[in-house]
Amino acid sequence: MMDKATRLKVALQKSGRLTDNSLDLMVRCGLKYSRGKDQLMCYGENMPLDLLFVRDDDIPDLVQQDVCDLGIVGLNVIEEKRLAFQAKGVQPLFDQLMTLDYGKCRLSIAVPDGVEYKDARSLHGKRIATTYPNILARYLRQRDVQAEIVTLSGAVEIAPRLGRADFICDLVSTGSTLLANHLWEAETILESQAAIITTPVPVSAEKQDWIHRLTMRIDGVQQVKE
Ligand code: PRP
Ligand code: ZN
Ligand code: MG
């Protein structure tokens, strides 16, 4: 069942905003699967395709290292990883195959209620909390703004209240997280949605066939929804 040469391995987010939509997309593409005991994998029963559930931030690495052939992840994570690889002197080799019609959100600068913000220069000399330090650093560099980036792995929205940062740079989808934390969205620095990335290592003709079939089916599914 786990033949590396013939079965496609696809990385999906374990639990998060992309999980349900991604699994639903696979099902709409015709996939019937059985869940592994450990909940870590799903095995395709009618296609040579298995799903691996991981943290979204790990997906670009798994695809880059050819542990998985395909990965479904947000452009926000893809772009952050690309820049992180480059910063380490590693070539980002994974390819972007196609974007998907869900997981839409934006990476934005958000500001505490009552605090003023005009444009990027308002960030000068300030501390900005984020889980996207590389995207934020590029944004600041391009605008010649010097600011301190406070890298956090989560709960970025409470950083201003804790006195750890003046501003935040985080994902906004419905806006309810910002609202609940008395922050307002001042500026968008990246638009995001789900996308499929592929391994840089050439795959067998058999697998390539299935990748092609899958993309055709995804196109079909997405057109029906339009
Ligand atoms: C993002 C972000 C906020 C929330 C915003 O996290 O960090 O917590 O979503 O969404 P809203 O505008 O609809 O309230 P995400 O769910 O992507 O989780 P992650 O940080 O674990 O990837
Ligand atoms: Zn994440
Ligand atoms: Mg979050």
mmCIF file of C-alpha atoms and ligand atoms in Angstrom:
data_model
loop_
_atom_site.group_PDB
_atom_site.id
_atom_site.type_symbol
_atom_site.label_atom_id
_atom_site.label_comp_id
_atom_site.label_asym_id
_atom_site.label_seq_id
_atom_site.Cartn_x
_atom_site.Cartn_y
_atom_site.Cartn_z
ATOM 1 C CA MET A 1 0.000 0.000 0.000
ATOM 2 C CA MET A 2 2.863 2.397 0.713
ATOM 3 C CA ASP A 3 4.778 1.994 -2.542
ATOM 4 C CA LYS A 4 6.861 5.156 -2.922
ATOM 5 C CA ALA A 5 7.132 4.760 -6.697
ATOM 6 C CA THR A 6 3.425 4.413 -7.380
ATOM 7 C CA ARG A 7 1.426 6.015 -4.545
ATOM 8 C CA LEU A 8 1.141 9.778 -4.202
ATOM 9 C CA LYS A 9 1.632 11.146 -0.732
ATOM 10 C CA VAL A 10 -0.228 14.400 -0.057
ATOM 11 C CA ALA A 11 0.386 16.556 3.038
ATOM 12 C CA LEU A 12 -2.655 18.295 4.547
ATOM 13 C CA GLN A 13 -3.087 20.548 7.576
ATOM 14 C CA LYS A 14 -3.878 18.452 10.659
ATOM 15 C CA SER A 15 -6.277 20.860 12.322
ATOM 16 C CA GLY A 16 -6.950 24.372 11.184
ATOM 17 C CA ARG A 17 -8.798 26.494 8.715
ATOM 18 C CA LEU A 18 -7.701 24.462 5.642
ATOM 19 C CA THR A 19 -8.340 20.968 7.030
ATOM 20 C CA ASP A 20 -12.044 20.442 6.282
ATOM 21 C CA ASN A 21 -11.962 22.157 2.889
ATOM 22 C CA SER A 22 -8.896 20.192 1.800
ATOM 23 C CA LEU A 23 -10.326 16.824 2.778
ATOM 24 C CA ASP A 24 -13.639 17.803 1.180
ATOM 25 C CA LEU A 25 -11.789 18.704 -2.033
ATOM 26 C CA MET A 26 -10.140 15.264 -2.148
ATOM 27 C CA VAL A 27 -13.543 13.602 -1.639
ATOM 28 C CA ARG A 28 -15.105 15.717 -4.400
ATOM 29 C CA CYS A 29 -12.248 14.581 -6.629
ATOM 30 C CA GLY A 30 -13.533 11.058 -6.079
ATOM 31 C CA LEU A 31 -11.230 9.869 -3.309
ATOM 32 C CA LYS A 32 -12.539 7.136 -1.031
ATOM 33 C CA TYR A 33 -10.266 6.567 1.932
ATOM 34 C CA SER A 34 -9.860 4.731 5.188
ATOM 35 C CA ARG A 35 -8.321 6.382 8.210
ATOM 36 C CA GLY A 36 -5.205 4.946 9.795
ATOM 37 C CA LYS A 37 -5.357 3.981 13.473
ATOM 38 C CA ASP A 38 -3.098 6.844 14.529
ATOM 39 C CA GLN A 39 -5.254 9.473 12.699
ATOM 40 C CA LEU A 40 -2.025 10.627 11.078
ATOM 41 C CA MET A 41 -2.799 9.173 7.647
ATOM 42 C CA CYS A 42 -5.683 8.370 5.343
ATOM 43 C CA TYR A 43 -5.229 5.653 2.740
ATOM 44 C CA GLY A 44 -6.863 6.031 -0.658
ATOM 45 C CA GLU A 45 -8.935 2.971 -1.553
ATOM 46 C CA ASN A 46 -9.821 3.790 -5.139
ATOM 47 C CA MET A 47 -6.810 5.973 -6.064
ATOM 48 C CA PRO A 48 -3.079 5.441 -5.423
ATOM 49 C CA LEU A 49 -3.058 8.448 -3.118
ATOM 50 C CA ASP A 50 -2.525 8.720 0.640
ATOM 51 C CA LEU A 51 -3.022 11.743 2.889
ATOM 52 C CA LEU A 52 -0.629 12.712 5.655
ATOM 53 C CA PHE A 53 -1.882 15.117 8.361
ATOM 54 C CA VAL A 54 0.732 17.530 9.723
ATOM 55 C CA ARG A 55 1.154 21.090 11.030
ATOM 56 C CA ASP A 56 0.686 23.521 8.151
ATOM 57 C CA ASP A 57 4.055 25.174 8.844
ATOM 58 C CA ASP A 58 5.799 21.820 8.222
ATOM 59 C CA ILE A 59 4.222 21.220 4.804
ATOM 60 C CA PRO A 60 6.727 23.156 2.637
ATOM 61 C CA ASP A 61 9.640 21.320 4.299
ATOM 62 C CA LEU A 62 8.023 17.901 3.801
ATOM 63 C CA VAL A 63 7.474 18.642 0.111
ATOM 64 C CA GLN A 64 10.899 20.253 -0.368
ATOM 65 C CA GLN A 65 12.511 17.140 1.163
ATOM 66 C CA ASP A 66 10.369 14.863 -1.030
ATOM 67 C CA VAL A 67 8.773 13.178 2.000
ATOM 68 C CA CYS A 68 5.481 14.120 0.326
ATOM 69 C CA ASP A 69 4.820 14.566 -3.408
ATOM 70 C CA LEU A 70 2.166 17.228 -2.915
ATOM 71 C CA GLY A 71 1.104 19.569 -0.155
ATOM 72 C CA ILE A 72 -1.933 21.782 0.333
ATOM 73 C CA VAL A 73 -1.077 24.902 2.312
ATOM 74 C CA GLY A 74 -1.711 28.643 2.398
ATOM 75 C CA LEU A 75 0.270 31.077 0.256
ATOM 76 C CA ASN A 76 1.133 32.813 3.544
ATOM 77 C CA VAL A 77 3.066 29.751 4.753
ATOM 78 C CA ILE A 78 4.540 29.105 1.288
ATOM 79 C CA GLU A 79 5.878 32.650 0.993
ATOM 80 C CA GLU A 80 7.222 32.752 4.558
ATOM 81 C CA LYS A 81 9.053 29.446 3.986
ATOM 82 C CA ARG A 82 10.461 30.557 0.653
ATOM 83 C CA LEU A 83 11.962 33.624 2.294
ATOM 84 C CA ALA A 84 13.143 31.603 5.320
ATOM 85 C CA PHE A 85 14.913 29.091 3.048
ATOM 86 C CA GLN A 86 16.554 31.914 1.099
ATOM 87 C CA ALA A 87 17.680 33.598 4.322
ATOM 88 C CA LYS A 88 19.423 30.335 5.270
ATOM 89 C CA GLY A 89 21.039 30.060 1.838
ATOM 90 C CA VAL A 90 18.792 27.132 0.868
ATOM 91 C CA GLN A 91 17.133 27.217 -2.568
ATOM 92 C CA PRO A 92 13.339 26.898 -2.252
ATOM 93 C CA LEU A 93 12.876 24.088 -4.771
ATOM 94 C CA PHE A 94 9.251 23.071 -4.328
ATOM 95 C CA ASP A 95 6.933 24.186 -7.126
ATOM 96 C CA GLN A 96 3.553 25.841 -6.941
ATOM 97 C CA LEU A 97 1.151 23.743 -9.005
ATOM 98 C CA MET A 98 -2.121 25.653 -8.618
ATOM 99 C CA THR A 99 -4.081 27.896 -6.263
ATOM 100 C CA LEU A 100 -7.358 26.715 -4.727
ATOM 101 C CA ASP A 101 -10.589 28.630 -4.165
ATOM 102 C CA TYR A 102 -10.649 28.492 -0.363
ATOM 103 C CA GLY A 103 -8.564 29.526 2.645
ATOM 104 C CA LYS A 104 -8.738 33.153 1.603
ATOM 105 C CA CYS A 105 -7.277 35.529 4.160
ATOM 106 C CA ARG A 106 -4.747 38.346 4.361
ATOM 107 C CA LEU A 107 -1.633 39.092 6.338
ATOM 108 C CA SER A 108 -2.127 42.532 7.805
ATOM 109 C CA ILE A 109 -0.656 45.068 10.167
ATOM 110 C CA ALA A 110 -3.063 45.579 13.063
ATOM 111 C CA VAL A 111 -3.044 48.395 15.573
ATOM 112 C CA PRO A 112 -4.484 48.706 19.112
ATOM 113 C CA ASP A 113 -7.708 50.722 19.358
ATOM 114 C CA GLY A 114 -6.947 54.368 20.001
ATOM 115 C CA VAL A 115 -3.456 54.182 18.498
ATOM 116 C CA GLU A 116 -2.836 56.110 15.290
ATOM 117 C CA TYR A 117 -1.434 54.629 12.089
ATOM 118 C CA LYS A 118 -0.899 56.560 8.843
ATOM 119 C CA ASP A 119 1.361 54.399 6.696
ATOM 120 C CA ALA A 120 4.405 52.124 6.953
ATOM 121 C CA ARG A 121 6.438 54.964 8.441
ATOM 122 C CA SER A 122 4.232 54.778 11.521
ATOM 123 C CA LEU A 123 6.043 51.497 12.262
ATOM 124 C CA HIS A 124 9.448 53.164 12.491
ATOM 125 C CA GLY A 125 11.203 52.401 15.786
ATOM 126 C CA LYS A 126 8.311 50.229 16.982
ATOM 127 C CA ARG A 127 8.034 46.559 17.977
ATOM 128 C CA ILE A 128 5.823 44.365 15.783
ATOM 129 C CA ALA A 129 4.778 40.857 16.881
ATOM 130 C CA THR A 130 4.279 38.209 14.181
ATOM 131 C CA THR A 131 4.614 34.558 13.205
ATOM 132 C CA TYR A 132 5.720 35.759 9.738
ATOM 133 C CA PRO A 133 9.086 37.443 10.430
ATOM 134 C CA ASN A 134 10.489 36.999 6.917
ATOM 135 C CA ILE A 135 7.498 38.430 5.056
ATOM 136 C CA LEU A 136 7.334 41.315 7.515
ATOM 137 C CA ALA A 137 11.093 41.969 7.260
ATOM 138 C CA ARG A 138 10.837 42.188 3.473
ATOM 139 C CA TYR A 139 7.900 44.583 3.738
ATOM 140 C CA LEU A 140 9.832 46.856 6.116
ATOM 141 C CA ARG A 141 13.021 46.653 4.044
ATOM 142 C CA GLN A 142 11.184 47.631 0.854
ATOM 143 C CA ARG A 143 9.842 50.707 2.619
ATOM 144 C CA ASP A 144 13.076 51.597 4.351
ATOM 145 C CA VAL A 145 11.452 51.292 7.744
ATOM 146 C CA GLN A 146 13.451 50.220 10.770
ATOM 147 C CA ALA A 147 11.398 48.316 13.319
ATOM 148 C CA GLU A 148 11.910 45.478 15.783
ATOM 149 C CA ILE A 149 10.281 42.212 14.763
ATOM 150 C CA VAL A 150 9.117 40.139 17.742
ATOM 151 C CA THR A 151 8.726 36.568 16.467
ATOM 152 C CA LEU A 152 6.072 34.553 18.310
ATOM 153 C CA SER A 153 4.782 31.067 17.499
ATOM 154 C CA GLY A 154 1.156 31.900 18.295
ATOM 155 C CA ALA A 155 -1.311 34.107 20.183
ATOM 156 C CA VAL A 156 0.159 37.126 18.432
ATOM 157 C CA GLU A 157 -3.038 39.104 19.009
ATOM 158 C CA ILE A 158 -2.437 39.416 22.748
ATOM 159 C CA ALA A 159 1.155 40.693 22.419
ATOM 160 C CA PRO A 160 0.194 44.409 22.562
ATOM 161 C CA ARG A 161 -1.844 43.922 25.747
ATOM 162 C CA LEU A 162 1.042 42.041 27.341
ATOM 163 C CA GLY A 163 3.349 44.928 26.499
ATOM 164 C CA ARG A 164 5.464 42.745 24.220
ATOM 165 C CA ALA A 165 4.785 44.737 21.052
ATOM 166 C CA ASP A 166 3.286 47.984 19.792
ATOM 167 C CA PHE A 167 1.684 46.471 16.678
ATOM 168 C CA ILE A 168 1.034 43.024 15.264
ATOM 169 C CA CYS A 169 1.273 41.507 11.800
ATOM 170 C CA ASP A 170 -1.076 38.522 11.560
ATOM 171 C CA LEU A 171 -3.610 36.707 9.407
ATOM 172 C CA VAL A 172 -7.081 38.170 9.177
ATOM 173 C CA SER A 173 -9.993 36.240 7.774
ATOM 174 C CA THR A 174 -13.339 37.241 9.305
ATOM 175 C CA GLY A 175 -11.742 39.924 11.466
ATOM 176 C CA SER A 176 -13.287 38.566 14.664
ATOM 177 C CA THR A 177 -9.929 37.836 16.327
ATOM 178 C CA LEU A 178 -8.854 41.457 15.859
ATOM 179 C CA LEU A 179 -12.216 42.735 17.092
ATOM 180 C CA ALA A 180 -12.114 40.546 20.205
ATOM 181 C CA ASN A 181 -8.627 41.830 20.993
ATOM 182 C CA HIS A 182 -9.348 45.527 20.442
ATOM 183 C CA LEU A 183 -7.171 45.833 17.364
ATOM 184 C CA TRP A 184 -7.973 47.367 13.985
ATOM 185 C CA GLU A 185 -6.657 46.341 10.594
ATOM 186 C CA ALA A 186 -4.442 49.113 9.250
ATOM 187 C CA GLU A 187 -2.728 47.674 6.183
ATOM 188 C CA THR A 188 -2.604 44.435 4.184
ATOM 189 C CA ILE A 189 0.858 43.175 3.306
ATOM 190 C CA LEU A 190 -0.020 39.840 1.626
ATOM 191 C CA GLU A 191 -3.194 38.273 0.177
ATOM 192 C CA SER A 192 -3.456 34.550 0.733
ATOM 193 C CA GLN A 193 -5.449 31.461 -0.225
ATOM 194 C CA ALA A 194 -4.817 27.717 -0.297
ATOM 195 C CA ALA A 195 -2.451 26.323 -2.942
ATOM 196 C CA ILE A 196 -0.869 23.023 -3.984
ATOM 197 C CA ILE A 197 2.903 22.654 -3.999
ATOM 198 C CA THR A 198 4.866 19.792 -5.544
ATOM 199 C CA THR A 199 8.147 18.042 -4.843
ATOM 200 C CA PRO A 200 11.238 19.224 -6.760
ATOM 201 C CA VAL A 201 12.254 15.579 -7.293
ATOM 202 C CA PRO A 202 11.010 14.042 -10.584
ATOM 203 C CA VAL A 203 8.227 11.511 -9.971
ATOM 204 C CA SER A 204 7.476 8.281 -11.845
ATOM 205 C CA ALA A 205 5.323 8.469 -14.994
ATOM 206 C CA GLU A 206 2.586 6.676 -13.108
ATOM 207 C CA LYS A 207 2.541 9.257 -10.344
ATOM 208 C CA GLN A 208 2.767 12.106 -12.865
ATOM 209 C CA ASP A 209 -0.356 10.713 -14.515
ATOM 210 C CA TRP A 210 -2.228 10.826 -11.238
ATOM 211 C CA ILE A 211 -1.051 14.356 -10.482
ATOM 212 C CA HIS A 212 -2.385 15.380 -13.889
ATOM 213 C CA ARG A 213 -5.681 13.567 -13.290
ATOM 214 C CA LEU A 214 -6.014 15.173 -9.879
ATOM 215 C CA THR A 215 -5.462 18.708 -11.190
ATOM 216 C CA MET A 216 -8.055 18.124 -13.930
ATOM 217 C CA ARG A 217 -10.557 16.930 -11.343
ATOM 218 C CA ILE A 218 -9.810 19.896 -9.071
ATOM 219 C CA ASP A 219 -10.397 22.254 -12.011
ATOM 220 C CA GLY A 220 -13.722 20.513 -12.606
ATOM 221 C CA VAL A 221 -14.766 20.702 -8.956
ATOM 222 C CA GLN A 222 -13.848 24.384 -8.722
ATOM 223 C CA GLN A 223 -15.716 25.305 -11.921
ATOM 224 C CA VAL A 224 -18.892 23.639 -10.653
ATOM 225 C CA LYS A 225 -18.750 25.796 -7.528
ATOM 226 C CA GLU A 226 -18.381 29.082 -9.436
HETATM 227 C C1 PRP B 1 -5.152 33.033 12.159
HETATM 228 C C2 PRP B 1 -4.678 34.222 12.965
HETATM 229 C C3 PRP B 1 -5.812 34.514 13.891
HETATM 230 C C4 PRP B 1 -7.027 34.045 13.131
HETATM 231 C C5 PRP B 1 -7.724 35.191 12.436
HETATM 232 O O1 PRP B 1 -4.702 31.847 12.727
HETATM 233 O O2 PRP B 1 -3.482 33.932 13.655
HETATM 234 O O3 PRP B 1 -5.658 33.783 15.075
HETATM 235 O O4 PRP B 1 -6.569 33.116 12.147
HETATM 236 O O5 PRP B 1 -8.947 34.792 11.827
HETATM 237 P P1 PRP B 1 -10.271 35.672 11.946
HETATM 238 O O6 PRP B 1 -9.998 36.995 11.313
HETATM 239 O O7 PRP B 1 -11.319 34.910 11.177
HETATM 240 O O8 PRP B 1 -10.624 35.805 13.397
HETATM 241 P P2 PRP B 1 -4.866 30.423 11.956
HETATM 242 O O9 PRP B 1 -6.258 29.915 12.120
HETATM 243 O O10 PRP B 1 -4.380 30.539 10.571
HETATM 244 O O11 PRP B 1 -4.015 29.412 12.778
HETATM 245 P P3 PRP B 1 -2.453 29.091 12.810
HETATM 246 O O12 PRP B 1 -1.844 30.340 13.351
HETATM 247 O O13 PRP B 1 -2.406 27.947 13.745
HETATM 248 O O14 PRP B 1 -1.963 28.716 11.435
HETATM 249 ZN ZN ZN B 2 0.095 27.506 11.475
HETATM 250 MG MG MG B 3 -3.368 31.879 14.725
#
